[in-house]
PDB file of C-alpha atoms in Angstrom:
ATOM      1  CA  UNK A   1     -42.737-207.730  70.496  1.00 70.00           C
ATOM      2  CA  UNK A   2     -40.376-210.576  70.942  1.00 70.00           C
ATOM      3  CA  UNK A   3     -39.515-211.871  67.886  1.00 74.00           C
ATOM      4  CA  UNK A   4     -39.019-208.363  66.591  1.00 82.00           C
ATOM      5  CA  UNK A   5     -36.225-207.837  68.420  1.00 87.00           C
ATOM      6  CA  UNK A   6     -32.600-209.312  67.487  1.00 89.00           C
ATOM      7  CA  UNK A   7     -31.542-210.634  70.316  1.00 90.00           C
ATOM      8  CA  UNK A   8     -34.843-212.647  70.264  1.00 86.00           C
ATOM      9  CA  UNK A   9     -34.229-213.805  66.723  1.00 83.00           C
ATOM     10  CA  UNK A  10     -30.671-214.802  66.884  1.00 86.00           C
ATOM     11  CA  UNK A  11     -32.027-217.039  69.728  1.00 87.00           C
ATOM     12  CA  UNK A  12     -33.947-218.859  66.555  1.00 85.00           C
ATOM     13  CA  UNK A  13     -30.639-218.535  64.391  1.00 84.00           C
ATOM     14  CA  UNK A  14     -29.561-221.000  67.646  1.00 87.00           C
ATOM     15  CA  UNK A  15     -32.505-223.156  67.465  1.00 85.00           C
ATOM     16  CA  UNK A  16     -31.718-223.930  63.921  1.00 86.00           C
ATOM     17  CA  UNK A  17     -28.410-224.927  64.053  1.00 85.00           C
ATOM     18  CA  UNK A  18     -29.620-227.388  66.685  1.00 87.00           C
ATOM     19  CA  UNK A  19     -32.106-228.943  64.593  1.00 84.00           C
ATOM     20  CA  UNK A  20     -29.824-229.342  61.379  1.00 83.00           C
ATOM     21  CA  UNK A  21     -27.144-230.491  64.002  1.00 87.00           C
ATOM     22  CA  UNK A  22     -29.633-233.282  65.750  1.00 88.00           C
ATOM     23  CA  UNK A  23     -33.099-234.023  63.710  1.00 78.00           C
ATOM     24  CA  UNK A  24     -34.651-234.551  66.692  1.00 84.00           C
ATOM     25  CA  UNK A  25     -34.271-231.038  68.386  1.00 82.00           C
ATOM     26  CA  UNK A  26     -37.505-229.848  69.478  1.00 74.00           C
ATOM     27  CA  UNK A  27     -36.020-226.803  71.400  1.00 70.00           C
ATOM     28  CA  UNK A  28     -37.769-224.042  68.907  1.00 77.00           C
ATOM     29  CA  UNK A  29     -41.247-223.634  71.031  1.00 78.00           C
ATOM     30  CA  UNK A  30     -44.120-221.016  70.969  1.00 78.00           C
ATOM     31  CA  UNK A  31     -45.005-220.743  75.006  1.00 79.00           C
ATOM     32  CA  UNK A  32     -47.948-218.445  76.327  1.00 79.00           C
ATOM     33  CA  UNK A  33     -49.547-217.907  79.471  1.00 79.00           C
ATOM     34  CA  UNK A  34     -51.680-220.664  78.233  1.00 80.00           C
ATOM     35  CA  UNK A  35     -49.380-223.608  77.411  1.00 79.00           C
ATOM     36  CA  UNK A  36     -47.014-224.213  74.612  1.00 82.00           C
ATOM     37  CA  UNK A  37     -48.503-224.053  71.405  1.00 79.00           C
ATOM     38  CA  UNK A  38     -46.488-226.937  69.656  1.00 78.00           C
ATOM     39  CA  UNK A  39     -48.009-228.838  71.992  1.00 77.00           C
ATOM     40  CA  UNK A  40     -51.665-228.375  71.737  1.00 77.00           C
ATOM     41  CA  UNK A  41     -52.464-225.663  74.185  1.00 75.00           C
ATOM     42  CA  UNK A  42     -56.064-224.505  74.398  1.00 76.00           C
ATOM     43  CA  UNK A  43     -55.217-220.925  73.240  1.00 78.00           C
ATOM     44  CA  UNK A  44     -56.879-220.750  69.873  1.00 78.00           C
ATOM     45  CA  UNK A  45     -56.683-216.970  69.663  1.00 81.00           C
ATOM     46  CA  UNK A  46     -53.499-216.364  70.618  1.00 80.00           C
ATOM     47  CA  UNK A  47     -52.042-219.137  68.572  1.00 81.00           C
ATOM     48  CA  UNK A  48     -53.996-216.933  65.365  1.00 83.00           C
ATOM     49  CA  UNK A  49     -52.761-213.798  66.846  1.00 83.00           C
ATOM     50  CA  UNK A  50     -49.249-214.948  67.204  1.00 80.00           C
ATOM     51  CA  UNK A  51     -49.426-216.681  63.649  1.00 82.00           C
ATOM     52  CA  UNK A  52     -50.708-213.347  61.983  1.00 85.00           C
ATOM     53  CA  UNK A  53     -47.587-211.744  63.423  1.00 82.00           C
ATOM     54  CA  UNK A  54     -45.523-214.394  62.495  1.00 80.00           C
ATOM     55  CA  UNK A  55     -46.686-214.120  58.828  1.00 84.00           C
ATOM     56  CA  UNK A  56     -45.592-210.986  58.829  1.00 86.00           C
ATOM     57  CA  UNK A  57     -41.746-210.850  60.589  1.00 83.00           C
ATOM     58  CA  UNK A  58     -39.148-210.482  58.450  1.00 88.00           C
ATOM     59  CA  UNK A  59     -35.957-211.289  60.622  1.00 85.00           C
ATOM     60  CA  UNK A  60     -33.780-208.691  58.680  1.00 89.00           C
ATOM     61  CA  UNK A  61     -36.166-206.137  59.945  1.00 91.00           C
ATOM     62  CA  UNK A  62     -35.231-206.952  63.871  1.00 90.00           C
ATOM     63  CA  UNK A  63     -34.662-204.147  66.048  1.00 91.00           C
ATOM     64  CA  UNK A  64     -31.668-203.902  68.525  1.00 92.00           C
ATOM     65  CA  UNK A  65     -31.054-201.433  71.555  1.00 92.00           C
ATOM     66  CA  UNK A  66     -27.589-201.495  70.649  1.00 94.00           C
ATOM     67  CA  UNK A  67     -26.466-201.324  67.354  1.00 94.00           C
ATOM     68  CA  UNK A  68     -23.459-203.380  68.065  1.00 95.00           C
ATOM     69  CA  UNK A  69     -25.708-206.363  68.733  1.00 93.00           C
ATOM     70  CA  UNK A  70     -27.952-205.549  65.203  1.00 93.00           C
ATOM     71  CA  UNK A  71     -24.975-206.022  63.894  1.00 94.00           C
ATOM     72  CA  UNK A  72     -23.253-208.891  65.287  1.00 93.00           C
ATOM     73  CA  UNK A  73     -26.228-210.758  65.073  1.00 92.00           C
ATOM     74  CA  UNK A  74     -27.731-210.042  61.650  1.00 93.00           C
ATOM     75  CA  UNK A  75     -23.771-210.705  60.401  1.00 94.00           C
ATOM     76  CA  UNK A  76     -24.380-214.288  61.546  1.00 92.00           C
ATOM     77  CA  UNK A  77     -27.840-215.195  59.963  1.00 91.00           C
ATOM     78  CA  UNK A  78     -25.951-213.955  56.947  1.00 92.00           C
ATOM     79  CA  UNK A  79     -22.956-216.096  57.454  1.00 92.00           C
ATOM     80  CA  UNK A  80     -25.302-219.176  57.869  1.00 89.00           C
ATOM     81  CA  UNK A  81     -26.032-221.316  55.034  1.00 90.00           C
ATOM     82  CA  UNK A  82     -29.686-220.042  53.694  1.00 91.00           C
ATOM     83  CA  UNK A  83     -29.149-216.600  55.783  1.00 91.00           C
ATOM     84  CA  UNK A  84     -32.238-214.533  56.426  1.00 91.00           C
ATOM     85  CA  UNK A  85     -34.450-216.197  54.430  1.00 91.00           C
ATOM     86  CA  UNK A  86     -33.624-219.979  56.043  1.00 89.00           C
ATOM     87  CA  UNK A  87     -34.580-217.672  59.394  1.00 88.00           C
ATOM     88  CA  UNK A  88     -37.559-216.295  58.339  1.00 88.00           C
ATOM     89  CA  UNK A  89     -38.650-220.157  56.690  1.00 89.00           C
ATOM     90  CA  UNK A  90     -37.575-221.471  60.156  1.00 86.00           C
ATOM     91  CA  UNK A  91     -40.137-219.306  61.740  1.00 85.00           C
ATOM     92  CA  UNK A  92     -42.677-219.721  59.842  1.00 85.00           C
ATOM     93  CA  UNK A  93     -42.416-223.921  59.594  1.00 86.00           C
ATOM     94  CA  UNK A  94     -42.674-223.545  63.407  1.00 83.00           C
ATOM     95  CA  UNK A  95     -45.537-221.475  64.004  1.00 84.00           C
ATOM     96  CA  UNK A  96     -47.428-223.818  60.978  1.00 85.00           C
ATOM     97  CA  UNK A  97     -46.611-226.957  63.182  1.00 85.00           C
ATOM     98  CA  UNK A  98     -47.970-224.909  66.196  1.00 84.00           C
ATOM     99  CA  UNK A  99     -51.387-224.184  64.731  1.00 85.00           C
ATOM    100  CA  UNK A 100     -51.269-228.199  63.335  1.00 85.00           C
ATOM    101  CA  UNK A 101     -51.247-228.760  67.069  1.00 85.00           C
ATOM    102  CA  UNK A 102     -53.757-226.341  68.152  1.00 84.00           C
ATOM    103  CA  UNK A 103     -56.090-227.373  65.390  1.00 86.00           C
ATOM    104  CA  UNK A 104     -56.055-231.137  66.498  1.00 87.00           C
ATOM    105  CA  UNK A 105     -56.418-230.412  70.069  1.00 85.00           C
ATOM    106  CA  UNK A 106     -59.254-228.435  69.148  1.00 84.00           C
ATOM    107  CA  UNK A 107     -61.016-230.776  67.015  1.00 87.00           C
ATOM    108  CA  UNK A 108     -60.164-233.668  69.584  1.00 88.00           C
ATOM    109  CA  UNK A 109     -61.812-231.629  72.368  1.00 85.00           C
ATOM    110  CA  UNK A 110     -64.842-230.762  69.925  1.00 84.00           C
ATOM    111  CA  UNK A 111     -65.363-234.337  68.877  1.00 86.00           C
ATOM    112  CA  UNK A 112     -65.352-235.193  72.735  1.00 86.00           C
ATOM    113  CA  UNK A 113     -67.950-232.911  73.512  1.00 83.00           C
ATOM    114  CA  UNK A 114     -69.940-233.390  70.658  1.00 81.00           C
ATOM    115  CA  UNK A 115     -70.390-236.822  71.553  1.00 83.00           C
ATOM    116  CA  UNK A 116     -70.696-235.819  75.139  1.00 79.00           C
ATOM    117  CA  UNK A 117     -73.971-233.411  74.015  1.00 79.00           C
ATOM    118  CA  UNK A 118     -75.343-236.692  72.220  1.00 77.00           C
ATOM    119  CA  UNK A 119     -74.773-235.478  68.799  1.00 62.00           C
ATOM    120  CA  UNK A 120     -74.200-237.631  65.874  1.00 62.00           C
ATOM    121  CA  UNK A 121     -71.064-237.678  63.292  1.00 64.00           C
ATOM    122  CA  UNK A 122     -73.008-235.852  60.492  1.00 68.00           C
ATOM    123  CA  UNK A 123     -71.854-238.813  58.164  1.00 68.00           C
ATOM    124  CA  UNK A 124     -74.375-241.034  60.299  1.00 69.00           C
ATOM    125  CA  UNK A 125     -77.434-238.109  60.349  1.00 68.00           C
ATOM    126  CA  UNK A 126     -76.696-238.004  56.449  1.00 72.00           C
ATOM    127  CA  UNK A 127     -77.413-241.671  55.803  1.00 72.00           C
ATOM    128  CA  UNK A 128     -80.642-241.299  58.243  1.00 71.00           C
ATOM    129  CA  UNK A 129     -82.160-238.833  56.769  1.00 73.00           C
ATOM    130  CA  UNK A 130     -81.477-240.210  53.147  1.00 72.00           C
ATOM    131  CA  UNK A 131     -82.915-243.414  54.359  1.00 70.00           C
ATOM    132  CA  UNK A 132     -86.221-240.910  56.048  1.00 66.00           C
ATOM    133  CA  UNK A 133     -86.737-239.759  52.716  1.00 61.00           C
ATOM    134  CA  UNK A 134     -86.890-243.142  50.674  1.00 57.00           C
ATOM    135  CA  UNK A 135     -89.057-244.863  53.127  1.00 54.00           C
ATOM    136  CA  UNK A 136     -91.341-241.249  52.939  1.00 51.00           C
ATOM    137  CA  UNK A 137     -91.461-241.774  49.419  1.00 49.00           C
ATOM    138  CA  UNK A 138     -91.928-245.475  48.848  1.00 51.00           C
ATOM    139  CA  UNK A 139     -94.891-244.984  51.270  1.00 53.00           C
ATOM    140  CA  UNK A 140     -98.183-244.433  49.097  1.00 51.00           C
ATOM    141  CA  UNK A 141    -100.794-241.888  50.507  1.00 52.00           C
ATOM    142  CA  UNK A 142    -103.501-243.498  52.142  1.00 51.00           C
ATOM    143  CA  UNK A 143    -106.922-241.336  51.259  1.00 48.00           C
ATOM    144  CA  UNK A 144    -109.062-241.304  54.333  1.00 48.00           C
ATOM    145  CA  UNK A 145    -111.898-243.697  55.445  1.00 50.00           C
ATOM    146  CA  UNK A 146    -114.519-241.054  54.771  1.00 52.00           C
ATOM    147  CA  UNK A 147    -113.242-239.730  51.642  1.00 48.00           C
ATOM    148  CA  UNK A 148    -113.918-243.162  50.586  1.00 50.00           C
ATOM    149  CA  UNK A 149    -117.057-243.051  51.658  1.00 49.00           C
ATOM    150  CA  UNK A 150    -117.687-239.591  50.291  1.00 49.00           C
ATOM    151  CA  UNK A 151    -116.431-240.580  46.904  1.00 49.00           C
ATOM    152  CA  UNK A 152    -118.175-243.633  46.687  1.00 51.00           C
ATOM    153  CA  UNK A 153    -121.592-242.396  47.591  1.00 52.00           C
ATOM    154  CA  UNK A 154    -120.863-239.470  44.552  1.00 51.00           C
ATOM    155  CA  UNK A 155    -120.004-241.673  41.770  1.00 49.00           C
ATOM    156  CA  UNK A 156    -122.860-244.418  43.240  1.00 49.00           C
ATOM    157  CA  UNK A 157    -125.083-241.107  42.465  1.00 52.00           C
ATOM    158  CA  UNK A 158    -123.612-240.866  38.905  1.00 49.00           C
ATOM    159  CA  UNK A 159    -123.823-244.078  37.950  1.00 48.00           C
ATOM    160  CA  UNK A 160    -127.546-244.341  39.147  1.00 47.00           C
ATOM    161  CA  UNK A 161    -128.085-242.319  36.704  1.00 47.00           C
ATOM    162  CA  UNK A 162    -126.259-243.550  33.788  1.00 45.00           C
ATOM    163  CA  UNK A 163    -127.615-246.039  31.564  1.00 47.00           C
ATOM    164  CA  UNK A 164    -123.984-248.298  31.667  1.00 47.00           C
ATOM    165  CA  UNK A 165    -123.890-249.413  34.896  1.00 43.00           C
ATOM    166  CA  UNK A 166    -120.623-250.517  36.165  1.00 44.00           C
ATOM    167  CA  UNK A 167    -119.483-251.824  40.116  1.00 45.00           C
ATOM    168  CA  UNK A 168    -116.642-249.633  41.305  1.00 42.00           C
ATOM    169  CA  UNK A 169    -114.221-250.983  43.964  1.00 45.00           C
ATOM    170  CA  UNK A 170    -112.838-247.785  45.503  1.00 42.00           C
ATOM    171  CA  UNK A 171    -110.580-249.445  48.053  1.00 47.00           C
ATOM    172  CA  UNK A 172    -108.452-251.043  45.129  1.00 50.00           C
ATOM    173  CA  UNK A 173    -108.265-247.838  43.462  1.00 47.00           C
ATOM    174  CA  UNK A 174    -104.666-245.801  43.638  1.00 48.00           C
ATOM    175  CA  UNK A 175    -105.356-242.265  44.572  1.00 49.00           C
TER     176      UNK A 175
END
């Protein structure tokens, strides 16, 4: 458990002073086995896993084989402007940027294969299938040939027998 351990931490303590020394400082850096996380690396799960930790560290909590050291070092997080809190801020800021990273390598990579697999932005099938269903529904049914027939021989039976007598065109009636 690295950055339960005070020696570990007071290496942050470092990294801080660094970055409020020189803005540009990007020395503070979550590596794995898998990359470094500030940087994008594909390691998704332990980026969550080390976040989760992260969430939960509280730098005055830090364990020391020698008490000596515990001591030493959690004297100077106290003696630096913002003291344990600033610490535990710092460490938290970090690991946020680190996801931030992880997150747009990951959608970058699933974009790329998404359009790779021939899908479409689902912005684009949206519009098609809202255009489907207006040209579905400005279409009118179109009754069949021998329903037409069918009808028109029925009602040419009912009007045989009626005394008005009236043509019918079926083909220019809507259905």
């Amino acid at each position: 458990e690295p950055l339960r351990r005070s020696w570990c931490l007071f290496e942050i303590l470092q990294s801080i002073g660094l970055r409020d020394e020189r803005p540009n400082f990007k020395g503070f850096v979550f590596c794995t086995s898998s990359g470094v996380l500030n940087y994008g690396a594909q390691a998704y799960d332990v980026a969550m896993s080390i976040a989760k930790e992260v969430s939960t560290i509280r730098v005055q909590d830090a364990k020391a084989s020698v008490r000596a050291d515990k001591e030493m070092i959690d004297a100077l997080v106290m003696d630096y402007p913002g003291g344990f809190e600033r610490v535990n801020q710092f460490l938290g800021e970090n690991i946020k940027e680190a996801l931030h990273s992880i997150r747009e390598s990951f959608e970058k990579d699933f974009n790329s294969l998404n359009t790779v697999l021939g899908a479409r932005p689902a912005a684009v099938l949206a519009v098609e299938r809202k255009r489907q269903f207006v040209t579905l529904e400005s279409q009118q049914p179109q009754r069949p040939s021998i329903m037409i027939a069918a009808a028109a021989m029925s009602l040419a039976d009912s009007r045989v027998d009626s005394e008005d007598h009236e043509e019918v065109d079926l083909e220019k009636q809507t259905p």
